[in-house]
Coordinates of C-alpha atoms in Angstrom, one line a residue:
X26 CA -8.6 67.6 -2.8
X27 CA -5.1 66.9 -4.5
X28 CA -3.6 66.5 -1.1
X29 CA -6.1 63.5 0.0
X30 CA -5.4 62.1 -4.0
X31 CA -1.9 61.9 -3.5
X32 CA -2.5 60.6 0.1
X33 CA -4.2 58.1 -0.8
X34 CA -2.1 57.2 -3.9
X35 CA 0.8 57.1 -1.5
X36 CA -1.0 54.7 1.0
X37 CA -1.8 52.8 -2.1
X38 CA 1.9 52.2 -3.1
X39 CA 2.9 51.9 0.7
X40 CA 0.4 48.8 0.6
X41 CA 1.8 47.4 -2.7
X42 CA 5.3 48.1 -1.3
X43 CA 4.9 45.7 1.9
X44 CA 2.6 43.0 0.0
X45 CA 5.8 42.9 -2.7
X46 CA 7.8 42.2 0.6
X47 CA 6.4 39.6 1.8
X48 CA 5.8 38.0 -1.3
X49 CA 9.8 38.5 -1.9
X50 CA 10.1 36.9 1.7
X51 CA 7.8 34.3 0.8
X52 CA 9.5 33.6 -2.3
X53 CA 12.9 33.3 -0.7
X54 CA 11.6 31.2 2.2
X55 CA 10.2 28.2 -0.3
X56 CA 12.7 25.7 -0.1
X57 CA 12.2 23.1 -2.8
X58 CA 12.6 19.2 -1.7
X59 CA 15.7 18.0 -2.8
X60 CA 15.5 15.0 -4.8
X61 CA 19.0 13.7 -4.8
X62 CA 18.8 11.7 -8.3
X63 CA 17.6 15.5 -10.5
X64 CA 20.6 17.0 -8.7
X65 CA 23.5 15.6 -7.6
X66 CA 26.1 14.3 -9.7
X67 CA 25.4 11.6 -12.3
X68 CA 27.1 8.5 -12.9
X69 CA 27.8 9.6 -16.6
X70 CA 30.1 12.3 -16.1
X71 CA 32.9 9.7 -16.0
X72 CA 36.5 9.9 -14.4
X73 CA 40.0 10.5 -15.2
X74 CA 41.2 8.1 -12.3
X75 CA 43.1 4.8 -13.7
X76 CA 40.5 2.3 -11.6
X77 CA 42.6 1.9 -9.3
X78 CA 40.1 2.0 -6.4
X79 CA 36.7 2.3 -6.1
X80 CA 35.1 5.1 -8.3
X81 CA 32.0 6.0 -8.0
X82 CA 29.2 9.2 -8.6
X83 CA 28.0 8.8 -5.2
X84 CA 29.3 10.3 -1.9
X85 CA 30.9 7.6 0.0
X86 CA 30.8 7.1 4.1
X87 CA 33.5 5.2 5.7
X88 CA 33.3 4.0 9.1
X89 CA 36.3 2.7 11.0
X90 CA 35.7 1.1 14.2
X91 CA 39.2 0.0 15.4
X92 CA 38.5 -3.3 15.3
X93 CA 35.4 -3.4 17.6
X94 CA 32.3 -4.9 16.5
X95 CA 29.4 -2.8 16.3
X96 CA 26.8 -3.9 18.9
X97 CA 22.9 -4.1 18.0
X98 CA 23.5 -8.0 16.9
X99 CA 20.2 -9.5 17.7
X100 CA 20.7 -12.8 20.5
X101 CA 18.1 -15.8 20.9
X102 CA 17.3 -16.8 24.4
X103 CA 20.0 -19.2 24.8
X104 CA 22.6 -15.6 23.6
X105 CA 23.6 -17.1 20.3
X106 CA 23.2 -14.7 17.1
X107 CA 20.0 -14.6 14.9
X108 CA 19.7 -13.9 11.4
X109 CA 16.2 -13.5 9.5
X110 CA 16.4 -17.3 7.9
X111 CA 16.4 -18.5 11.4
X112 CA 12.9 -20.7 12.3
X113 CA 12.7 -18.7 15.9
X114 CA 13.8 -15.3 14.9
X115 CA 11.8 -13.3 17.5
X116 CA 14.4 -11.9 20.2
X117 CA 14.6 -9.9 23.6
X118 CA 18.5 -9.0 23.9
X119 CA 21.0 -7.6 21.5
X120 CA 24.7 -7.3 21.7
X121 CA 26.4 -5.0 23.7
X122 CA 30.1 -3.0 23.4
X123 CA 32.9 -4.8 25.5
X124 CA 32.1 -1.9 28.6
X125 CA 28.2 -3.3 28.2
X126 CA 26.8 0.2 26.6
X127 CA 25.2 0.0 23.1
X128 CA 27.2 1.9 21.3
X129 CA 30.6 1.9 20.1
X130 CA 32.7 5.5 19.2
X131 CA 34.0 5.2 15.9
X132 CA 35.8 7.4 12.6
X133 CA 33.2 8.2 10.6
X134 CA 34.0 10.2 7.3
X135 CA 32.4 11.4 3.8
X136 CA 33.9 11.8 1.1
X137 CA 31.5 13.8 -1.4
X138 CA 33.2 16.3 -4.2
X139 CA 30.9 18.0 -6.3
X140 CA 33.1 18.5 -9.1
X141 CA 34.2 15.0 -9.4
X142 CA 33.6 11.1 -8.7
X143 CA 34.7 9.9 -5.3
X144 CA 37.0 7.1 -4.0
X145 CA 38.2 6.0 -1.1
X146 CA 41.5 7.5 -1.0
X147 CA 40.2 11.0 -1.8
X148 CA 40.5 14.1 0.8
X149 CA 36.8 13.6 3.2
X150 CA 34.7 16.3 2.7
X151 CA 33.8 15.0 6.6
X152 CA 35.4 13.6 9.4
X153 CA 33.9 13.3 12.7
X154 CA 33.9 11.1 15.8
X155 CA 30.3 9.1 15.9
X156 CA 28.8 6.8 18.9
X157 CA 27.2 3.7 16.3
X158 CA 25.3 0.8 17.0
X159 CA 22.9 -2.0 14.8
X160 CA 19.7 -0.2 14.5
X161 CA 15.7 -1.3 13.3
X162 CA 13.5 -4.3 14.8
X163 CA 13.3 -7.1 12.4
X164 CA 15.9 -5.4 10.0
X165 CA 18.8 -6.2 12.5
X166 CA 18.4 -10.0 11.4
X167 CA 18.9 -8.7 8.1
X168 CA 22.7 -9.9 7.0
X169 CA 23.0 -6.3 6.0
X170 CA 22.6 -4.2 8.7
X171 CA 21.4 -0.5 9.6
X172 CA 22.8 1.5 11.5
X173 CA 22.0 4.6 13.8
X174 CA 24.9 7.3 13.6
X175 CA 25.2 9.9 16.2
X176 CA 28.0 12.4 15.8
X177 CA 29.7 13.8 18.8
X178 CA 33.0 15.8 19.8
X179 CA 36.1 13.9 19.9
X180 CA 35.6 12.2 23.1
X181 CA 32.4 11.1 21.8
X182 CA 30.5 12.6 25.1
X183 CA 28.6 15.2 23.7
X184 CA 26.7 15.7 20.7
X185 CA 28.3 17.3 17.5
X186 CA 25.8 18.8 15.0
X187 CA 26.8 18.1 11.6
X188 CA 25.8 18.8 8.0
X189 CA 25.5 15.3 6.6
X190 CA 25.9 14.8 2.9
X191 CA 23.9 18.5 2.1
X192 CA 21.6 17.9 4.5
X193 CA 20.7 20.4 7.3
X194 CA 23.0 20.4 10.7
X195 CA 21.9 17.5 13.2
X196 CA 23.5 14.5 15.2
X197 CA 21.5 12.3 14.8
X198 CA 20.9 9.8 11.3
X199 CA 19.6 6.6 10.1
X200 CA 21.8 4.4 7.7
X201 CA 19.5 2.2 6.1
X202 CA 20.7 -0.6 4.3
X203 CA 17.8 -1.7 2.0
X204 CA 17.7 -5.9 2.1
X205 CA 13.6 -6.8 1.9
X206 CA 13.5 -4.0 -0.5
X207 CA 15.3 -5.3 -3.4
X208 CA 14.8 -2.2 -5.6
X209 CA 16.7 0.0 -2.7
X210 CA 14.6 2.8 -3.6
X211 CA 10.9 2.6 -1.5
X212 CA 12.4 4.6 1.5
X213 CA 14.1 7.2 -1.2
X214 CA 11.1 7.7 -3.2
X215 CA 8.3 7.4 -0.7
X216 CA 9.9 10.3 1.4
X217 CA 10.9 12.3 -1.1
X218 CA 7.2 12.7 -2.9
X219 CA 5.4 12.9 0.5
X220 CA 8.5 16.2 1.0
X221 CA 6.8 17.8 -1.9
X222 CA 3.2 18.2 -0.1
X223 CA 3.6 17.0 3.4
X224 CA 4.8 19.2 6.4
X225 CA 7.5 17.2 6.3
X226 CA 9.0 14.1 5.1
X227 CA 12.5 12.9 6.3
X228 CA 14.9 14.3 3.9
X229 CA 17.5 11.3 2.9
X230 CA 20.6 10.3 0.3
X231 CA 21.9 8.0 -1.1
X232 CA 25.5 6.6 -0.3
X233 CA 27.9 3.9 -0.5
X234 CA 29.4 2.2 2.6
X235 CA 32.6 0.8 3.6
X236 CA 32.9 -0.2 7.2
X237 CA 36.7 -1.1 8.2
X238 CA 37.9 -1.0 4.4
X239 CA 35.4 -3.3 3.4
X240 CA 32.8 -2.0 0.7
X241 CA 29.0 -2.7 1.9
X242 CA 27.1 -1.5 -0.9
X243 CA 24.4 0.9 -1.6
X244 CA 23.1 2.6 1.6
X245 CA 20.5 5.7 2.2
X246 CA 21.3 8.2 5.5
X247 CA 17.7 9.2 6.4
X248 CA 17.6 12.2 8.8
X249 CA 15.7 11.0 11.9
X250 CA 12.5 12.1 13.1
X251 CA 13.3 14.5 15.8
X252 CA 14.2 18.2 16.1
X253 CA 17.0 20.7 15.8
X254 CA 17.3 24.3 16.3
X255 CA 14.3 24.9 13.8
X256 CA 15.8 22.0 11.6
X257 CA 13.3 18.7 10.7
X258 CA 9.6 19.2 12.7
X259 CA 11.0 22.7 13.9
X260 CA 8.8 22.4 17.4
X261 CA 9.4 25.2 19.5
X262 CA 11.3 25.0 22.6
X263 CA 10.2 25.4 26.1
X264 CA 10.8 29.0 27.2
X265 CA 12.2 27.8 30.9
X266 CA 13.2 24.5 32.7
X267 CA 10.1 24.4 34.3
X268 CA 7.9 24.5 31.6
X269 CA 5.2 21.6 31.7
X270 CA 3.7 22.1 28.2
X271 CA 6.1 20.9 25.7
X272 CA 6.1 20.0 22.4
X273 CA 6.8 16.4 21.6
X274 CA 7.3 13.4 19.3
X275 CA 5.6 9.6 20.1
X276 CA 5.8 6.6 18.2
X277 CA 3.5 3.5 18.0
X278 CA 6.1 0.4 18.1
X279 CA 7.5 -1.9 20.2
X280 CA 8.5 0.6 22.6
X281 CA 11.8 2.1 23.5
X282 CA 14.5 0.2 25.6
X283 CA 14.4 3.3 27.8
X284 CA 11.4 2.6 30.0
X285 CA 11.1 6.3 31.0
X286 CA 10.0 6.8 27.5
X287 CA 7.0 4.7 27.2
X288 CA 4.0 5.5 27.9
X289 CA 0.5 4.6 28.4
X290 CA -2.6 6.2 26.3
X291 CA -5.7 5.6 26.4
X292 CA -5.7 4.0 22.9
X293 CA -3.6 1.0 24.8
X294 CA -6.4 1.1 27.2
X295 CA -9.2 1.1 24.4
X296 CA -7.7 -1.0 21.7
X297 CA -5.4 -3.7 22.9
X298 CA -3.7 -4.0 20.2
X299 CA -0.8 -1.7 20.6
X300 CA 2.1 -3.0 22.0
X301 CA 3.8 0.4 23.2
X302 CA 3.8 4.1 22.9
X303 CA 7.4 5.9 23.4
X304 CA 8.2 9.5 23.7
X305 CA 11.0 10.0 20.7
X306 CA 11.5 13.8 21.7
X307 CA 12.7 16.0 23.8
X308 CA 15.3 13.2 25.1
X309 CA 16.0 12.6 28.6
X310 CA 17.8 15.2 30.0
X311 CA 15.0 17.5 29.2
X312 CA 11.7 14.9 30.2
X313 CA 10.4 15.5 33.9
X314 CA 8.2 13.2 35.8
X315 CA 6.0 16.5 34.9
X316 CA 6.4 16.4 31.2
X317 CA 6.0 12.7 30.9
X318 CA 2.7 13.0 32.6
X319 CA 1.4 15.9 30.3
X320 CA 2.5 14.2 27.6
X321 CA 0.8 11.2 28.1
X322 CA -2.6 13.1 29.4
X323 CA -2.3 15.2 26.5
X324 CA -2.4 12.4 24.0
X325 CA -5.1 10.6 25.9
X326 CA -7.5 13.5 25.9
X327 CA -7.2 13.6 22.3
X328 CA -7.5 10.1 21.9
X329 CA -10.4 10.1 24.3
X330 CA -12.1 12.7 22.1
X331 CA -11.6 10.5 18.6
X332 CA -13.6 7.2 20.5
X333 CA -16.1 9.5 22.1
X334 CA -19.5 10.1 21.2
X335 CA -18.9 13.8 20.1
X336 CA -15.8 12.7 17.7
X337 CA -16.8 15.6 15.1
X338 CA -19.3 17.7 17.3
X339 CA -17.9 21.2 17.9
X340 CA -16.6 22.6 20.7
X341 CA -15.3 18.8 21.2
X342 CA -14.4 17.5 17.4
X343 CA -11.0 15.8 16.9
X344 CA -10.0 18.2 14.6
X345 CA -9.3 20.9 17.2
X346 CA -6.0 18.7 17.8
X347 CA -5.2 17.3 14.5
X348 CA -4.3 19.1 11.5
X349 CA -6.7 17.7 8.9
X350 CA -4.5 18.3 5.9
X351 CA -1.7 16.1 7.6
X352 CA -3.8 13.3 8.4
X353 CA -5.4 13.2 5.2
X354 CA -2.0 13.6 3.1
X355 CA -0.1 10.5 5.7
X356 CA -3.5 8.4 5.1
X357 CA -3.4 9.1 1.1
X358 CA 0.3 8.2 0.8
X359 CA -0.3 4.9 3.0
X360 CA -2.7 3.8 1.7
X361 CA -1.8 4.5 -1.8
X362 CA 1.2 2.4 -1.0
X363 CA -0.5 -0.5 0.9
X364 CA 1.8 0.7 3.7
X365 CA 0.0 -1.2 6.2
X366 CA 2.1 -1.5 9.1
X367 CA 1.2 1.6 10.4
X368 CA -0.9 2.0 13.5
X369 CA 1.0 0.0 15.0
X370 CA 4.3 0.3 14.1
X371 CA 6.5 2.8 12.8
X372 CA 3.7 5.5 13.3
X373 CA 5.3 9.5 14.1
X374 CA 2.7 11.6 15.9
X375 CA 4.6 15.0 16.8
X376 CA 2.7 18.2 18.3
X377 CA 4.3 21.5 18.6
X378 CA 3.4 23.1 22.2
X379 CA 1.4 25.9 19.9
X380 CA 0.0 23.8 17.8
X381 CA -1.9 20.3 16.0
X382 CA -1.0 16.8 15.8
X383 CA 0.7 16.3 12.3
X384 CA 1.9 12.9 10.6
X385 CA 5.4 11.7 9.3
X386 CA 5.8 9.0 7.1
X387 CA 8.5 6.6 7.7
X388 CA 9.7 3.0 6.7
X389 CA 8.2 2.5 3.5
X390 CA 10.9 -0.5 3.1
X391 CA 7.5 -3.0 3.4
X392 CA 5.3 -0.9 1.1
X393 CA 3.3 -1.4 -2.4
X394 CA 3.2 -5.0 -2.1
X395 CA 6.8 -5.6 -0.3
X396 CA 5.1 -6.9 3.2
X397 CA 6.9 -10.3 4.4
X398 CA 4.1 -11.9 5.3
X399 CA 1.3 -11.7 3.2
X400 CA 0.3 -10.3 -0.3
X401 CA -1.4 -7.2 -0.5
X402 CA -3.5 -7.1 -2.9
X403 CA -3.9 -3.0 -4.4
X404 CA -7.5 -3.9 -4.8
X405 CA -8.8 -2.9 -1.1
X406 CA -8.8 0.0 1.9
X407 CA -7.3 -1.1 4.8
X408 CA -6.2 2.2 7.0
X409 CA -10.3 2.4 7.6
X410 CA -9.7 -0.1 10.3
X411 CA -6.5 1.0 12.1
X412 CA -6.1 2.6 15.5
X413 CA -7.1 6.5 14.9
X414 CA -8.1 6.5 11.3
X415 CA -10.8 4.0 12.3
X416 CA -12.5 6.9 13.8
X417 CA -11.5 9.4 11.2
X418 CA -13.0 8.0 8.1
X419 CA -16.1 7.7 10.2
X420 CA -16.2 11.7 9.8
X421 CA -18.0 12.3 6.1
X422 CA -16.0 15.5 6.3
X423 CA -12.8 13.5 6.4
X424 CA -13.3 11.2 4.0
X425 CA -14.4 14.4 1.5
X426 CA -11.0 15.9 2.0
X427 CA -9.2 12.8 1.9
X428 CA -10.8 12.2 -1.8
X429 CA -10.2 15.9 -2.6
X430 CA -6.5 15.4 -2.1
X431 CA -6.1 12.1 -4.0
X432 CA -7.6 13.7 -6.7
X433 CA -5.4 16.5 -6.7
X434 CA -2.1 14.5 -6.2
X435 CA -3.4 12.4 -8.9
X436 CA -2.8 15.2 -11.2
X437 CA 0.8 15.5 -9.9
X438 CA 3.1 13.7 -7.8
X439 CA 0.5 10.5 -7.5
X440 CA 0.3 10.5 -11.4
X441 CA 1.2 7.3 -13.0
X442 CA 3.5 8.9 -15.7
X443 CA 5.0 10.5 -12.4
X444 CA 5.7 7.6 -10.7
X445 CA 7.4 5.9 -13.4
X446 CA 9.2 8.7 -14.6
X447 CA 10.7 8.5 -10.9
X448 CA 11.4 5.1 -10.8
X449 CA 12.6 5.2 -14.2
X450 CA 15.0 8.1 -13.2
X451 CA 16.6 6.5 -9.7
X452 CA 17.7 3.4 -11.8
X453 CA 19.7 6.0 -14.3
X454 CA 20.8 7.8 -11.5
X455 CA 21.9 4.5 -9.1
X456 CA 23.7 3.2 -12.6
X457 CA 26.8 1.2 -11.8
X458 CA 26.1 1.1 -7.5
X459 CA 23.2 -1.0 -8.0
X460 CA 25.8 -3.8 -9.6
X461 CA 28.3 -3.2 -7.0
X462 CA 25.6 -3.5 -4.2
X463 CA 24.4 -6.8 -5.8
X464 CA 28.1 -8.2 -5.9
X465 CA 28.1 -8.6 -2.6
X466 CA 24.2 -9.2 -1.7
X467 CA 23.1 -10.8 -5.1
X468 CA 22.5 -14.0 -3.0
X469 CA 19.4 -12.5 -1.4
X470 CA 17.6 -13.2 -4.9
X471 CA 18.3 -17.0 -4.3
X472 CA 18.8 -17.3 -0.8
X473 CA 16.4 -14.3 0.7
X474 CA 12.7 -15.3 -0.7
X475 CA 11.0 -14.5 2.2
X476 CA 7.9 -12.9 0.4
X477 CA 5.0 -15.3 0.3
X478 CA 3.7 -17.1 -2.2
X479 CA 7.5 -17.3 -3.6
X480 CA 6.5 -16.5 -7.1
X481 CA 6.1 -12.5 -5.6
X482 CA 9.9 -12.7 -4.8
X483 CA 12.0 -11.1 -7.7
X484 CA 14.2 -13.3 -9.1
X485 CA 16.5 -10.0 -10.5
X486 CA 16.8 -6.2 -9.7
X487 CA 14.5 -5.5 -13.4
X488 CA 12.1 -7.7 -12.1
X489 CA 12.3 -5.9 -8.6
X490 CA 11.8 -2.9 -10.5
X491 CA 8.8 -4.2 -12.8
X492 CA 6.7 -5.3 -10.1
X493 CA 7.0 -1.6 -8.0
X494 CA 5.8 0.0 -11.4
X495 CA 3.2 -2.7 -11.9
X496 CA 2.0 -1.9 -8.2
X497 CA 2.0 1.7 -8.7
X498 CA -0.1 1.6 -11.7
X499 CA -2.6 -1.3 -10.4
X500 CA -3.1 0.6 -7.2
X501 CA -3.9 4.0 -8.9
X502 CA -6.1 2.9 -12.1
X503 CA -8.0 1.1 -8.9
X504 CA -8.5 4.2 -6.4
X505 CA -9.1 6.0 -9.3
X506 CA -12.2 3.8 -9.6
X507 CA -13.5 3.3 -5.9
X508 CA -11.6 5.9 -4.0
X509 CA -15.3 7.0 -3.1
X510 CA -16.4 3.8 -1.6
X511 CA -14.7 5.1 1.7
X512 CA -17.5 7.3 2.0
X513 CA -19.3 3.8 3.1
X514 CA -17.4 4.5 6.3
X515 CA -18.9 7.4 7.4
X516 CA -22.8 7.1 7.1
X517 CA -24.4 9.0 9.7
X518 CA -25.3 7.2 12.9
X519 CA -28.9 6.1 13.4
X520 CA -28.5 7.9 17.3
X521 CA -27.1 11.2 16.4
X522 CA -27.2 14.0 14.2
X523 CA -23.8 14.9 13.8
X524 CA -23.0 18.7 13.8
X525 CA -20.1 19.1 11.5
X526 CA -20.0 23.1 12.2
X527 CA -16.3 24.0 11.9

């Protein structure tokens, strides 16, 4: 008898043993987001310099082209430049390099100390060759540009991972160079609080910019949405050459300039309304006439599934191909925001070969009220009638978990003291860069009013600021209210029973 007691005593401590494992494996394998502002270095630490140069908390990314101009520049029909106060701003061709390709190779270095405030003249933390060019649609009429940064080896022909400014290793980045958005912080604070409960959220810093030894002001490098070697979406890789079933990345936009890219689904077919569907990842080398085709069948047979009669009828529901929590957390955070250009453009569907569709959020530059061309008022639900999620509020299950989350986010990083607290915190931490930014792009308070009616432009950054708190607290006292009136959208059909066995 004392041999089976201590036997199973011993199996008992052998089970505690590997659950304190994993929980120690767990533990270590939680990465917190990394919100910049609670971190990095603060503009009050000060600086011994004599103010000489530029000095400033920030990390600092100088580009030096050699004289060349940076193609991207947006051409009208008749190849003259456009900017956004044009009349007729809508264009087909963009500049090119002097040898016609789109990008340029240029000396790209950070200079980002820890212990200390940055200038120009300080040892780079960085240096790297990078192929650059304009990037964005209607932001390259913007007088300030973005730019999309892709790091190689010396003789810029091959790619050249890099860790930019903390982040992890990749090539590929976003410059963002926030114009509409006179607060410069919807990109910033959007991604970061969808990083804390979404899959994942572009991670993104802040930075100051001086292209050619001339400053640009205040900038944010966004990581793209793509994959790395388990960095970003972290899709798994094909496991040979002639593998069919890939994992992948589309967007809803205008479409890429690479017409192997675009494809057709049947949402195009169904809807009319989209303009194009592009495959963002793998790239080129690794797409065969084989891969584009799956890809594009494989989106369509979800897609067909959504619009079909069975929608949320097992064995043939929509949610065996999307994750629900991802939908539900991309349509909380969009619609909370009023981000209402989704759908349609700037919409990330990615799919691991093993796996669900999930959701990425990205360009939040037009959100909570900051849309060009019309108000939006934070006293409506408009996702209910967008491309998918016109099907998915339509499933009562849906809509259940999309109020379950909003009420739990609610509590945290969707509270108003939250939200204010952040906004409150990215001014303190932005300190003296949001007056040298303004030196040089001030004007756009005058001269940039492109919000209608005028009286929603800001006429000052604390007014900017103002009116994104106001809309943040508007918008949530409101759902708060009538966050259940999207159950309205998913009364059963007079036809059917629906079977929502999962």
């Amino acid at each position: 008898m004392k041999y089976r007691i201590f036997g199973i005593t011993a199996a008992v401590l052998m089970i505690a043993a590997v659950i304190l494992c994993l929980y120690i494996d767990a533990d270590e394998k939680d990465v917190s987001r990394y919100h910049q502002h609670m971190s990095a270095r603060q503009p009050d630490e000060g600086c011994d310099c004599d103010g000489s140069e530029l000095c400033t908390h920030l990390p600092l990314l100088i580009i030096d082209t050699g004289g060349k101009e940076i193609p991207g520049e947006p051409l009208s029909d008749e190849g003259k430049p456009l900017t956004a106060q044009d009349e007729e701003y809508e264009y087909t061709e963009v500049t090119l390099a002097e040898d016609g390709s789109k990008t340029i190779l240029t000396d790209v270095s950070v200079i980002d100390h820890n212990d200390r405030n940055n200038h120009p003249g300080d040892e780079p933390t960085l240096e790297t060759k990078a192929q650059v060019r304009i990037r964005g649609n209607t932001s390259r009429l913007h007088d300030k540009k973005g730019y999309l940064i892709s790091t190689t080896t010396e003789d810029g022909l091959k790619n050249n991972d890099v860790e930019m400014l903390g982040m992890d290793s990749h090539h590929e980045w976003a410059l963002h160079g926030p114009y509409l958005d006179k607060t410069m912080m919807r990109n910033y604070m959007w991604y970061n609080i969808a990083g804390e409960f979404m899959d994942y959220s572009p991670n993104c810093r802040f930075c100051e910019v001086i292209i050619n030894g001339e400053y640009q002001g205040l900038y944010l490098m966004v990581e793209t949405i793509t994959d790395g070697d388990g960095n970003r979406l972290s899709l798994s890789k094909p496991e040979n050459d002639s593998q069919r079933e890939i994992s992948y990345v589309v967007r809803l936009d205008r479409g890429s300039s690479n017409e192997l890219k675009n494809i057709e689904s049947f949402s195009m077919y169904a809807l009319r309304t989209l303009d194009q569907i592009d495959i963002v990842y793998p790239g080129t080398t690794e797409l065969s006439e084989e891969r584009i085709e799956y890809i594009e069948d494989d989106l369509s047979e979800f897609e067909k599934t959504l619009y079909s009669f069975d929608y949320d009828t097992n064995p043939y529901a929509w949610w065996n191909y999307m994750d629900e929590t991802s939908i539900a957390d991309y349509f909380i955070v969009n619609e909370f925001t009023c981000n209402y250009d989704v759908g349609g453009r700037s919409t990330y569907l990615y799919k691991d070969a093993r796996g669900k569709y999930k959701m990425v959020i990205w360009d939040m530059n037009s959100s909570c009220d900051n849309f060009h061309d019309s108000t939006i008022k934070p006293h409506r639900f408009n996702l209910n009638g967008i491309t998918w999620f016109y099907m998915l509020v339509k499933d009562e299950m849906f809509v259940d978990l999309v109020i379950e989350r909003y009420r739990e986010l609610r509590e945290t990083f969707l509270s108003e003291e939250y939200l204010i607290s952040y906004v409150d915190d990215v001014v303190d931490y932005l300190g003296p860069a949001i007056d040298r930014n303004f030196d040089i792009w001030g004007y756009t308070f005058e001269d940039y009013r492109v919000l209608t009616p005028d009286s929603r432009n800001p006429d000052d950054y604390d007014e900017a600021i103002a009116q994104l708190k106001d809309f943040c607290v508007e918008r949530g006292e409101w759902l708060d209210k009538n966050i259940e009136i999207l159950k309205q959208y998913s009364h059963e059909s007079k036809v059917k029973k629906f079977n929502h066995d999962r």
